[in-house]
mmCIF file of C-alpha atoms and ligand atoms in Angstrom:
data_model
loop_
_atom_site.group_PDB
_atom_site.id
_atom_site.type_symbol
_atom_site.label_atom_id
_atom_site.label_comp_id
_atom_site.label_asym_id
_atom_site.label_seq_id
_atom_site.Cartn_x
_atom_site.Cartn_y
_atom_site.Cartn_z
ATOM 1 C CA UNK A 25 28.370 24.121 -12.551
ATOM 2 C CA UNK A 26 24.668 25.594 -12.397
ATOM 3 C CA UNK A 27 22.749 23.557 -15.124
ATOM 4 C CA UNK A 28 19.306 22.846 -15.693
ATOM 5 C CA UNK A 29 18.002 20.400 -18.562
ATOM 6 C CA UNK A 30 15.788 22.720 -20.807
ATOM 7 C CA UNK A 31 12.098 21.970 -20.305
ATOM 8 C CA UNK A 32 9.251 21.922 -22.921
ATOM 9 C CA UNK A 33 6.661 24.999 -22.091
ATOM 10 C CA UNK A 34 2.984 24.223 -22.333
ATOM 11 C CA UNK A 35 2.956 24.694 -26.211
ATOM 12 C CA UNK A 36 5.719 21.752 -26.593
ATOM 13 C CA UNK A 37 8.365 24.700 -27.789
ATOM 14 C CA UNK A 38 11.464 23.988 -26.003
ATOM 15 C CA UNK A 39 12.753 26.857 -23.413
ATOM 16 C CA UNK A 40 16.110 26.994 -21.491
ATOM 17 C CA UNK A 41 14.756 27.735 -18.021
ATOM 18 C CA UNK A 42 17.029 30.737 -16.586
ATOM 19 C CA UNK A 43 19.304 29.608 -14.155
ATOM 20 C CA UNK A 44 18.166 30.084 -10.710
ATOM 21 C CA UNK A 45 19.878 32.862 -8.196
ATOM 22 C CA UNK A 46 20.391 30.945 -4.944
ATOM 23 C CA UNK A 47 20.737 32.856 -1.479
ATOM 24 C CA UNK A 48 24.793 32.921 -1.290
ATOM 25 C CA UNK A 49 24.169 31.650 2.761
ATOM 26 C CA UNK A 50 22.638 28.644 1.262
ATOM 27 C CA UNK A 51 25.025 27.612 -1.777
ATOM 28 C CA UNK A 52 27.803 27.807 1.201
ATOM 29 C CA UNK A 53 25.517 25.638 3.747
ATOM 30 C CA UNK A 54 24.823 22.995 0.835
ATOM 31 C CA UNK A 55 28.240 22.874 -0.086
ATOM 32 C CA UNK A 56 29.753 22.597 3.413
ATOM 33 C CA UNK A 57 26.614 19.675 4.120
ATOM 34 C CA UNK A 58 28.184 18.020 0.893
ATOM 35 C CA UNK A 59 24.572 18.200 -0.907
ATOM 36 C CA UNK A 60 24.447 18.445 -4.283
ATOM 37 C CA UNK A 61 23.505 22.151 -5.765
ATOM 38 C CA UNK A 62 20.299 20.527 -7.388
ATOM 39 C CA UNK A 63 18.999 19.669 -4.231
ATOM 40 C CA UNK A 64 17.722 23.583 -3.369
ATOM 41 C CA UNK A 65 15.636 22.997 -6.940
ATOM 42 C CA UNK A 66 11.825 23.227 -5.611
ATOM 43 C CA UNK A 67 11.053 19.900 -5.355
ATOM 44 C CA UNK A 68 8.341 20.031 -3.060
ATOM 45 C CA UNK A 69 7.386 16.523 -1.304
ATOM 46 C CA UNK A 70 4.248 15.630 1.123
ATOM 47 C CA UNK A 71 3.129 12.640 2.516
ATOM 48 C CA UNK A 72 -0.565 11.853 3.987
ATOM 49 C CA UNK A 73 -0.377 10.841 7.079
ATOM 50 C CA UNK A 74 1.975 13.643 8.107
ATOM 51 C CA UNK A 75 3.120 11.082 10.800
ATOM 52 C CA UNK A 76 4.431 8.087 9.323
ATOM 53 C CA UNK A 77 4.021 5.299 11.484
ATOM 54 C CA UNK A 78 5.018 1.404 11.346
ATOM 55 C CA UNK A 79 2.021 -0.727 10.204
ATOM 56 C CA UNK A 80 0.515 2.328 7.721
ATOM 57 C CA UNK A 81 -0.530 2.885 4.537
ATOM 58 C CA UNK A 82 1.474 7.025 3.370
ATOM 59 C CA UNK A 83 0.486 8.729 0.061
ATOM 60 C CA UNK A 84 3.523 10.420 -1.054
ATOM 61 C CA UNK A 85 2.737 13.465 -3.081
ATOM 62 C CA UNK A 86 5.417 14.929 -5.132
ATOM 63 C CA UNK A 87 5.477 18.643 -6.862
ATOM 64 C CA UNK A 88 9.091 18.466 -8.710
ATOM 65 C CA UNK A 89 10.319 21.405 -10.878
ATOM 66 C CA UNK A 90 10.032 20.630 -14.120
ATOM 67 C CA UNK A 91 7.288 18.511 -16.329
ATOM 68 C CA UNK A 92 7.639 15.116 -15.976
ATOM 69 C CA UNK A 93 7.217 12.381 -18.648
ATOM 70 C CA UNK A 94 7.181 9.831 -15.138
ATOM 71 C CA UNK A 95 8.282 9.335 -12.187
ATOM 72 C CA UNK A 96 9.509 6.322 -10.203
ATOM 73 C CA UNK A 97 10.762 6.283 -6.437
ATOM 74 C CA UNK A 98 12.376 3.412 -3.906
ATOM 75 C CA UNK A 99 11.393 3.546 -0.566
ATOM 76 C CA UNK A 100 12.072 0.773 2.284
ATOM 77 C CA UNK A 101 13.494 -1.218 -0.510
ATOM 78 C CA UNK A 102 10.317 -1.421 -2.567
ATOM 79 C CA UNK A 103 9.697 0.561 -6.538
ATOM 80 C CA UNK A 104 6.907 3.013 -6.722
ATOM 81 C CA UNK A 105 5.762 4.170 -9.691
ATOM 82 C CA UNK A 106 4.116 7.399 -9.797
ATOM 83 C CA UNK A 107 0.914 8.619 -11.279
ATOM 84 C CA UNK A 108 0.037 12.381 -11.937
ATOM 85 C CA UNK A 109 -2.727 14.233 -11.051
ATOM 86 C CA UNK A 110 -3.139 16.973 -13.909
ATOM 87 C CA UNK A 111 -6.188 19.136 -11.780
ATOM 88 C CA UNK A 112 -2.774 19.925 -8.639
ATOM 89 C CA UNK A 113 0.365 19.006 -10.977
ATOM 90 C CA UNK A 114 1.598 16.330 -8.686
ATOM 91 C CA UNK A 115 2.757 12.825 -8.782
ATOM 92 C CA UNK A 116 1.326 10.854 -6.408
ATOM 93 C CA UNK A 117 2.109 7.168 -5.233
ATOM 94 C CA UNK A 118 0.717 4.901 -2.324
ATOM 95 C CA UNK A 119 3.027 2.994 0.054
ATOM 96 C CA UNK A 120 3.540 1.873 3.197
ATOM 97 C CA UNK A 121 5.791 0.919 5.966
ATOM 98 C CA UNK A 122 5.515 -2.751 7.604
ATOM 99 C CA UNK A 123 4.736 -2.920 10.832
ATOM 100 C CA UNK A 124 7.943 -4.256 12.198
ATOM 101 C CA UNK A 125 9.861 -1.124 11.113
ATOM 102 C CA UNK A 126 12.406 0.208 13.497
ATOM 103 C CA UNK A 127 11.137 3.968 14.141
ATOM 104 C CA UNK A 128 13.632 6.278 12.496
ATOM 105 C CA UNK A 129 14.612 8.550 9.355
ATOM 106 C CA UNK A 130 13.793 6.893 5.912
ATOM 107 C CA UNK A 131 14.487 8.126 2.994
ATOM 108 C CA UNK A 132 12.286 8.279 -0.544
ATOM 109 C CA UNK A 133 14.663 8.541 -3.396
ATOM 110 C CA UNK A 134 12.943 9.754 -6.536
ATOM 111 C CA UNK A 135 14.277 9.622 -10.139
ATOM 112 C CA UNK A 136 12.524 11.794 -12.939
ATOM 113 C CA UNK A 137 12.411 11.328 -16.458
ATOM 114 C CA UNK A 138 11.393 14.127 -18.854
ATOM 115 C CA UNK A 139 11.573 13.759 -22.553
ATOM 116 C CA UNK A 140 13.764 17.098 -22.813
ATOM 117 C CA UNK A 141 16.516 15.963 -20.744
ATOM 118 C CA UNK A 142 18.714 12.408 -21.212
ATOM 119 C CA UNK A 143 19.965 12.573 -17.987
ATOM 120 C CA UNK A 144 17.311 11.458 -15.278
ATOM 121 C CA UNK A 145 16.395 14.292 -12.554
ATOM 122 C CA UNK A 146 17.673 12.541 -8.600
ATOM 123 C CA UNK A 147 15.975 14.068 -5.596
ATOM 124 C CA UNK A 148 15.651 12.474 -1.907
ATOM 125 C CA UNK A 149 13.341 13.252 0.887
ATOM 126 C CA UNK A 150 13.759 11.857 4.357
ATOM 127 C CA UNK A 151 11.059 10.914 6.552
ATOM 128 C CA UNK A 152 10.170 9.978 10.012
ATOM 129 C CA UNK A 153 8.952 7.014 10.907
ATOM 130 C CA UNK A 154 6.738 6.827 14.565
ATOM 131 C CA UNK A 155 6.266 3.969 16.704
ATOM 132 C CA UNK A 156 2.339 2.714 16.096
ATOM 133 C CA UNK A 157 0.534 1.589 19.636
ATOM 134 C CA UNK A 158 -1.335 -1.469 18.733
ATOM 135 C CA UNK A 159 -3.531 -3.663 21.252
ATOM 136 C CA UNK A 160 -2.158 -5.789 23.068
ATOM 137 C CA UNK A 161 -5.018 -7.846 24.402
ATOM 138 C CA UNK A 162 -4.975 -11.437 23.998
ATOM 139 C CA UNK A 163 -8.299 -13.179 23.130
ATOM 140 C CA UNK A 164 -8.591 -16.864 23.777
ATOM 141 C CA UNK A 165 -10.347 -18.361 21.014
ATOM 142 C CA UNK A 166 -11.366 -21.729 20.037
ATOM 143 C CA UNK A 167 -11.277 -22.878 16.577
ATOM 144 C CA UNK A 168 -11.485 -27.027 14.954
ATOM 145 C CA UNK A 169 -8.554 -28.800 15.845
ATOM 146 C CA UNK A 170 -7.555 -28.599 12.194
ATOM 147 C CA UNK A 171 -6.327 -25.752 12.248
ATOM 148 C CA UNK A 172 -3.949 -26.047 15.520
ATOM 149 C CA UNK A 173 -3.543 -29.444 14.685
ATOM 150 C CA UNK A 174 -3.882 -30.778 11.206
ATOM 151 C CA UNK A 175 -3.733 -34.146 9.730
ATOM 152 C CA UNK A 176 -1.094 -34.861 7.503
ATOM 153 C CA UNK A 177 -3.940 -35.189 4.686
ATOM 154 C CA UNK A 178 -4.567 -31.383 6.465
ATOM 155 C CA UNK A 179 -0.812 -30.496 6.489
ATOM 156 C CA UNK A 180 -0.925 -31.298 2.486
ATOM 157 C CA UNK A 181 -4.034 -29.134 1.555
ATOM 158 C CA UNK A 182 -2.440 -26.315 3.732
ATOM 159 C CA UNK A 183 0.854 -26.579 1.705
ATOM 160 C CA UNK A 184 -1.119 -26.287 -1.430
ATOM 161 C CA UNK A 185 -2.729 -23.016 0.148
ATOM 162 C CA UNK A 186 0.595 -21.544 0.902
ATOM 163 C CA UNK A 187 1.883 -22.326 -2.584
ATOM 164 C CA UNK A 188 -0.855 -20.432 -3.779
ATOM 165 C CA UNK A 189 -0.591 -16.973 -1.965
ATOM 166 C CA UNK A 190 2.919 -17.202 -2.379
ATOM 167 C CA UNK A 191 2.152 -17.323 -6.134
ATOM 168 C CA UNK A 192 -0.306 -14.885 -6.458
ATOM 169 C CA UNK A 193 0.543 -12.581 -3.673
ATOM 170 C CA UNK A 194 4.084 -11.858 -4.439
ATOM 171 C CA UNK A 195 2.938 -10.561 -8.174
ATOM 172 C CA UNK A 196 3.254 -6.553 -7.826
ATOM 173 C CA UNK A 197 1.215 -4.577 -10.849
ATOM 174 C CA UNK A 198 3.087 -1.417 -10.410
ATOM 175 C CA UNK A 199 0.333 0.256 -12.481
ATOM 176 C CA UNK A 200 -2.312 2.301 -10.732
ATOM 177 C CA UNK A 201 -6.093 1.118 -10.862
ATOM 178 C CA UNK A 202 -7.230 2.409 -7.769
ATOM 179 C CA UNK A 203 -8.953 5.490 -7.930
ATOM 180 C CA UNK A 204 -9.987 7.927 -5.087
ATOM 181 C CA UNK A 205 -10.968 7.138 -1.666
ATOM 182 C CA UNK A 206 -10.938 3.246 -0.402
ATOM 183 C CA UNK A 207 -14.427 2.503 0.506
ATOM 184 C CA UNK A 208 -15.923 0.019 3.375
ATOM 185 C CA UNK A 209 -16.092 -3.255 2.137
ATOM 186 C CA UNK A 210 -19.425 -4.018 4.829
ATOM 187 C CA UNK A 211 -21.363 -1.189 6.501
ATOM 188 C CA UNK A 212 -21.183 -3.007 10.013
ATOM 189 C CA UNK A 213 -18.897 -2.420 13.421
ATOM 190 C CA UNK A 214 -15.838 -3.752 13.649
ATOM 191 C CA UNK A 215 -15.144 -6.902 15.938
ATOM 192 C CA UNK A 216 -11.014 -7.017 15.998
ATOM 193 C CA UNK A 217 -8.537 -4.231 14.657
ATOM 194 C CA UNK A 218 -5.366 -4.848 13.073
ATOM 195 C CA UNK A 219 -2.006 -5.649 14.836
ATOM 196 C CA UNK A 220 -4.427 -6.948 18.249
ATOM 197 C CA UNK A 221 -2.153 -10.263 19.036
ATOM 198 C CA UNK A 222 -4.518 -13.661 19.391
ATOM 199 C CA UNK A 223 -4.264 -17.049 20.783
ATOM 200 C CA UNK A 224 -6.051 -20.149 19.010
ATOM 201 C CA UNK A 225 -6.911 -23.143 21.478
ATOM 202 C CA UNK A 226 -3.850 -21.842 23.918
ATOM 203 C CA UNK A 227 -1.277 -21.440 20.909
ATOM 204 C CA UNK A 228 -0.200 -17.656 20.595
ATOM 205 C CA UNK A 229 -0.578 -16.948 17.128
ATOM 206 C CA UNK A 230 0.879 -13.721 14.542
ATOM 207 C CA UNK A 231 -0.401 -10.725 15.181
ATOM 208 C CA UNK A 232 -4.155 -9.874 13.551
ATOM 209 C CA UNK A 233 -3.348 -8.637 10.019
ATOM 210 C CA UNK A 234 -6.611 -7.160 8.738
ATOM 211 C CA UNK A 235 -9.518 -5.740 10.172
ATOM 212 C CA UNK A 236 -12.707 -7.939 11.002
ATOM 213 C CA UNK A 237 -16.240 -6.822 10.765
ATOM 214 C CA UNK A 238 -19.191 -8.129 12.604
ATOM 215 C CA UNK A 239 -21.777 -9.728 10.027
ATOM 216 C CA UNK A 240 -24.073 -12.305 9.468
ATOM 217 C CA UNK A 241 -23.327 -14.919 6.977
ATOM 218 C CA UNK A 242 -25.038 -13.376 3.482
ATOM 219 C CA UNK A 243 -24.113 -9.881 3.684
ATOM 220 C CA UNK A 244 -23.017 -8.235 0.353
ATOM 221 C CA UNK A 245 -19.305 -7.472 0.664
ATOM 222 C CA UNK A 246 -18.213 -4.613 -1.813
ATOM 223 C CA UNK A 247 -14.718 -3.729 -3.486
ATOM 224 C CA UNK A 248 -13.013 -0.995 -1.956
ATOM 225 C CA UNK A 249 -11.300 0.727 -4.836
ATOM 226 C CA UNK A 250 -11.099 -0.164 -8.472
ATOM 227 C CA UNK A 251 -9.160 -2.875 -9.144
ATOM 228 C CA UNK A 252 -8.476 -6.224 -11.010
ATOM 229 C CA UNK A 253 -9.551 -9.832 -8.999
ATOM 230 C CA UNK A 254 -6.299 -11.748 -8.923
ATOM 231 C CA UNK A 255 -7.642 -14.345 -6.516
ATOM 232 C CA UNK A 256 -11.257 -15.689 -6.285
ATOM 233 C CA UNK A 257 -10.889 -19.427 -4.629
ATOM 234 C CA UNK A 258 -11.209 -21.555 -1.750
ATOM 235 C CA UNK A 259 -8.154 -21.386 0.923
ATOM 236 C CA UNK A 260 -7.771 -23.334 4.089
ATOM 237 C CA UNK A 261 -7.508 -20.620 6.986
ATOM 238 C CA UNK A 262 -8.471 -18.057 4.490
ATOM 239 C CA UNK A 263 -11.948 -19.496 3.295
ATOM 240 C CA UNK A 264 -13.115 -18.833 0.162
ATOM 241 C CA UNK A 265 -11.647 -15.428 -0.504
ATOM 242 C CA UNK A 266 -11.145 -12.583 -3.049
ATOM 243 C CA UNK A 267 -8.386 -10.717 -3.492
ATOM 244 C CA UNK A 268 -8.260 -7.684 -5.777
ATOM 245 C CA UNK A 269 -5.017 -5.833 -7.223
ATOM 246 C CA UNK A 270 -5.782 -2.118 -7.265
ATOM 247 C CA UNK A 271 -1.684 -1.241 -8.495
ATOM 248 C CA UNK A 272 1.272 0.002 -7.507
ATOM 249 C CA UNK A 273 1.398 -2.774 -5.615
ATOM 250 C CA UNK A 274 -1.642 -2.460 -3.584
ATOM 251 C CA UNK A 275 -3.946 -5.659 -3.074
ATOM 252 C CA UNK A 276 -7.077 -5.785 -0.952
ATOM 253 C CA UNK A 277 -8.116 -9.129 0.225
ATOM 254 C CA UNK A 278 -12.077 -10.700 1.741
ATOM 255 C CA UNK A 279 -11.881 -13.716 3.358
ATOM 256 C CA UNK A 280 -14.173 -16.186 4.697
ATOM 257 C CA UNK A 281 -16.957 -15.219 2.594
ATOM 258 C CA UNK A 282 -19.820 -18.111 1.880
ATOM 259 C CA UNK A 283 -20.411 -17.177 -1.326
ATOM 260 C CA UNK A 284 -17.511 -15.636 -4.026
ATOM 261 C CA UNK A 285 -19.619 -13.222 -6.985
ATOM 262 C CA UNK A 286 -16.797 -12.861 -8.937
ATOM 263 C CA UNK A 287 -13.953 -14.813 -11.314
ATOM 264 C CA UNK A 288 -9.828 -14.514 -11.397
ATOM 265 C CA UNK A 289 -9.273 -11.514 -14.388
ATOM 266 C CA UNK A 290 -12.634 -9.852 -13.974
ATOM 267 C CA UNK A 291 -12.364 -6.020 -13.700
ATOM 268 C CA UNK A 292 -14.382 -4.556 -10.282
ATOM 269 C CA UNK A 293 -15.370 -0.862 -9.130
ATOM 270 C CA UNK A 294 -15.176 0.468 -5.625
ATOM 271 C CA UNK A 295 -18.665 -0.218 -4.134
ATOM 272 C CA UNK A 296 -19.433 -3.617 -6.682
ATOM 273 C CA UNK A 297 -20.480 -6.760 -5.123
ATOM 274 C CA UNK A 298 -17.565 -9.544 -5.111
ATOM 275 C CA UNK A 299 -19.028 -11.934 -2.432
ATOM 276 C CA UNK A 300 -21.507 -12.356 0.987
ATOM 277 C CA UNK A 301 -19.868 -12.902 3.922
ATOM 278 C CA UNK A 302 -19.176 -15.955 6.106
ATOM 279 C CA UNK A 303 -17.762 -18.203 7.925
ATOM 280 C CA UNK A 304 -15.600 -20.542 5.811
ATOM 281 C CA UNK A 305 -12.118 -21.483 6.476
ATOM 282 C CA UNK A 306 -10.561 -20.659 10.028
ATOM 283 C CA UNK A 307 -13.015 -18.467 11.597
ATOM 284 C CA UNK A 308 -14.616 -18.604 15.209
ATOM 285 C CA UNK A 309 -18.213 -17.799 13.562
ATOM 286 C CA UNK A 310 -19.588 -15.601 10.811
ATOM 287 C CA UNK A 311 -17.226 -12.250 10.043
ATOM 288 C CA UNK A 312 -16.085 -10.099 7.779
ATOM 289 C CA UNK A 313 -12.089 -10.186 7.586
ATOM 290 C CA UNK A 314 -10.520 -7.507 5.281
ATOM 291 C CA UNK A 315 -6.506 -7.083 4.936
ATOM 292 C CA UNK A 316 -4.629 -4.931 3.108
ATOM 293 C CA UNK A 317 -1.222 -5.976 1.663
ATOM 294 C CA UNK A 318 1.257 -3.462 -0.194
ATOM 295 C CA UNK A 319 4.440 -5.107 -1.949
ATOM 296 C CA UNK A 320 4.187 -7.874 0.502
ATOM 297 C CA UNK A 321 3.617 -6.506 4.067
ATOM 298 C CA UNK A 322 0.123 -6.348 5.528
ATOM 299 C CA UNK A 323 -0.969 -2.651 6.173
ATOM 300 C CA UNK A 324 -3.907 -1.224 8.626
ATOM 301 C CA UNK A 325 -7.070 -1.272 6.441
ATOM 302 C CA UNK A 326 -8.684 1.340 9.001
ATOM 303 C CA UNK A 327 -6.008 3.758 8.413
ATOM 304 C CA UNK A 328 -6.192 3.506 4.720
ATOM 305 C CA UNK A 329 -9.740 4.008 4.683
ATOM 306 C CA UNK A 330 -8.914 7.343 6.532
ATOM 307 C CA UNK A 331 -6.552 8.479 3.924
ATOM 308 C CA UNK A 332 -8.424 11.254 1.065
ATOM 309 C CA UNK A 333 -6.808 9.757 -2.335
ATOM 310 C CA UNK A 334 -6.601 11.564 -5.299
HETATM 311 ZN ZN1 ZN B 425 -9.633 -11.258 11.088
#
């Protein structure tokens, strides 16, 4: 009942790895817990932050047993599709949890595929989840009365808007090319954090999804990672924005900006100049707003830029 799919050793020879003694105290507490044998196998599985919290970006980091040809996990219903990192020998994948997720246990299921065994390696790692605290202070702002109240010429353009972030936004490139840390888009304080809740001309709006930076109109706004510009267009609340796919699922996205410095398709590096700020679209003045969205929920920008990435 103890069987291991042989593995290929560094020179490509294939080896039958020895079968493992386990600890007869833990054979009998997996079996009477109903886990399957395979699950003592040292899979060893990390996540950055430690504590998992609704609203923020996690780097899971995976050492499994065996060499890996890939690796591919589901987590809160989403795919992830690991990468591997030859310099530690782990598989690493960014995620995230959206911000109106119940605190809990979660679990990360994992399937392996190696090209020395047909049947796919399973392993499963539950994790936490923490409540987030996230300001709860209302600003009154005042913005044109097209945006609170649009014309039905308004209502039309705003449609057209929608259609197109739910076109573009909904594409996931499970591909990683995002590479290392996320960098500051703008150099500059930061005027409104995410999750803060907001009302426009007395009408409570959704929470603040992005982070918003205090500049003039004309400052350079850089990429934060590596990436590919799947939007680069005007938007009615958004302004003219950018948004760049970095993979697995991971988009950043500018908006507001008076000035866009790159097309749809081009390829950008962390640090390169897609467009100077603004105040286009609905904004109370000149800013900086910067979300980040992973597989369709908006994550905390500040607390991805806190994360060290592989
Ligand atoms: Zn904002």
């Amino acid at each position: 009942m103890w069987r291991q799919p042989p593995r290929l050793s560094r020179e490509g020879e294939a080896e039958r790895l020895r079968p493992r003694t386990l600890p007869l105290g833990l054979v009998l507490t997996l079996l009477v817990l109903g886990l399957p044998l395979n699950a003592a196998l040292p899979w060893t599985v990390h996540s950055q932050p430690t504590r998992l919290l609704n609203g923020a970006p996690v780097l899971f980091q995976v050492k499994p047993p065996a060499k890996l040809d890939s690796l591919t996990g589901t987590w809160l219903g989403h795919e992830l599709t690991f990468s591997y990192n030859p310099s530690t020998r782990t598989w690493f994948a960014l995620a995230g949890v959206d911000i109106e997720r119940t605190p809990g246990k979660y679990t990360l299921e994992l399937t392996a595929h190696s090209a020395t065994s047909k049947a796919p390696l399973k392993f499963s790692s539950a994790f936490a989840v923490s409540r987030a605290r996230y300001p709860k202070i209302k600003v009154q702002l005042a913005v044109e009365k097209k945006f609170t109240e649009p014309s039905p010429e308004q209502q039309a353009q705003i449609a057209e808007s929608v259609k197109v972030k739910q076109d573009f936004l909904g594409r996931v490139t499970l591909d990683r090319e995002w590479n290392g840390n996320f960098a500051a888009a703008v150099d500059a304080a930061t005027s409104d954090v995410f999750g803060s809740q907001r009302i426009f001309n007395g009408v409570a709006q959704r929470p603040h999804f992005g982070l918003d930076y205090r500049v003039p109109t004309g400052t350079p706004v850089a990429a934060m990672n590596d990436g590919t510009i799947l939007l680069a267009r005007f938007l009615y609340f958004e302004g003219n924005c950018v948004v760049i796919d970095h993979g697995q699922g991971l988009l950043t996205l500018y908006f507001h900006l008076s000035e866009l410095k790159v097309k749809e398709g081009n390829s950008v590096k962390r640090g390169q100049e897609i467009g100077l700020s603004g105040g286009t679209g609905r904004a109370t003045g000149p800013h900086l707003h910067v979300a980040i969205r992973w597989q369709g929920t908006y994550l905390d920008p500040a607390r991805l830029l806190s994360l060290s990435l592989p």
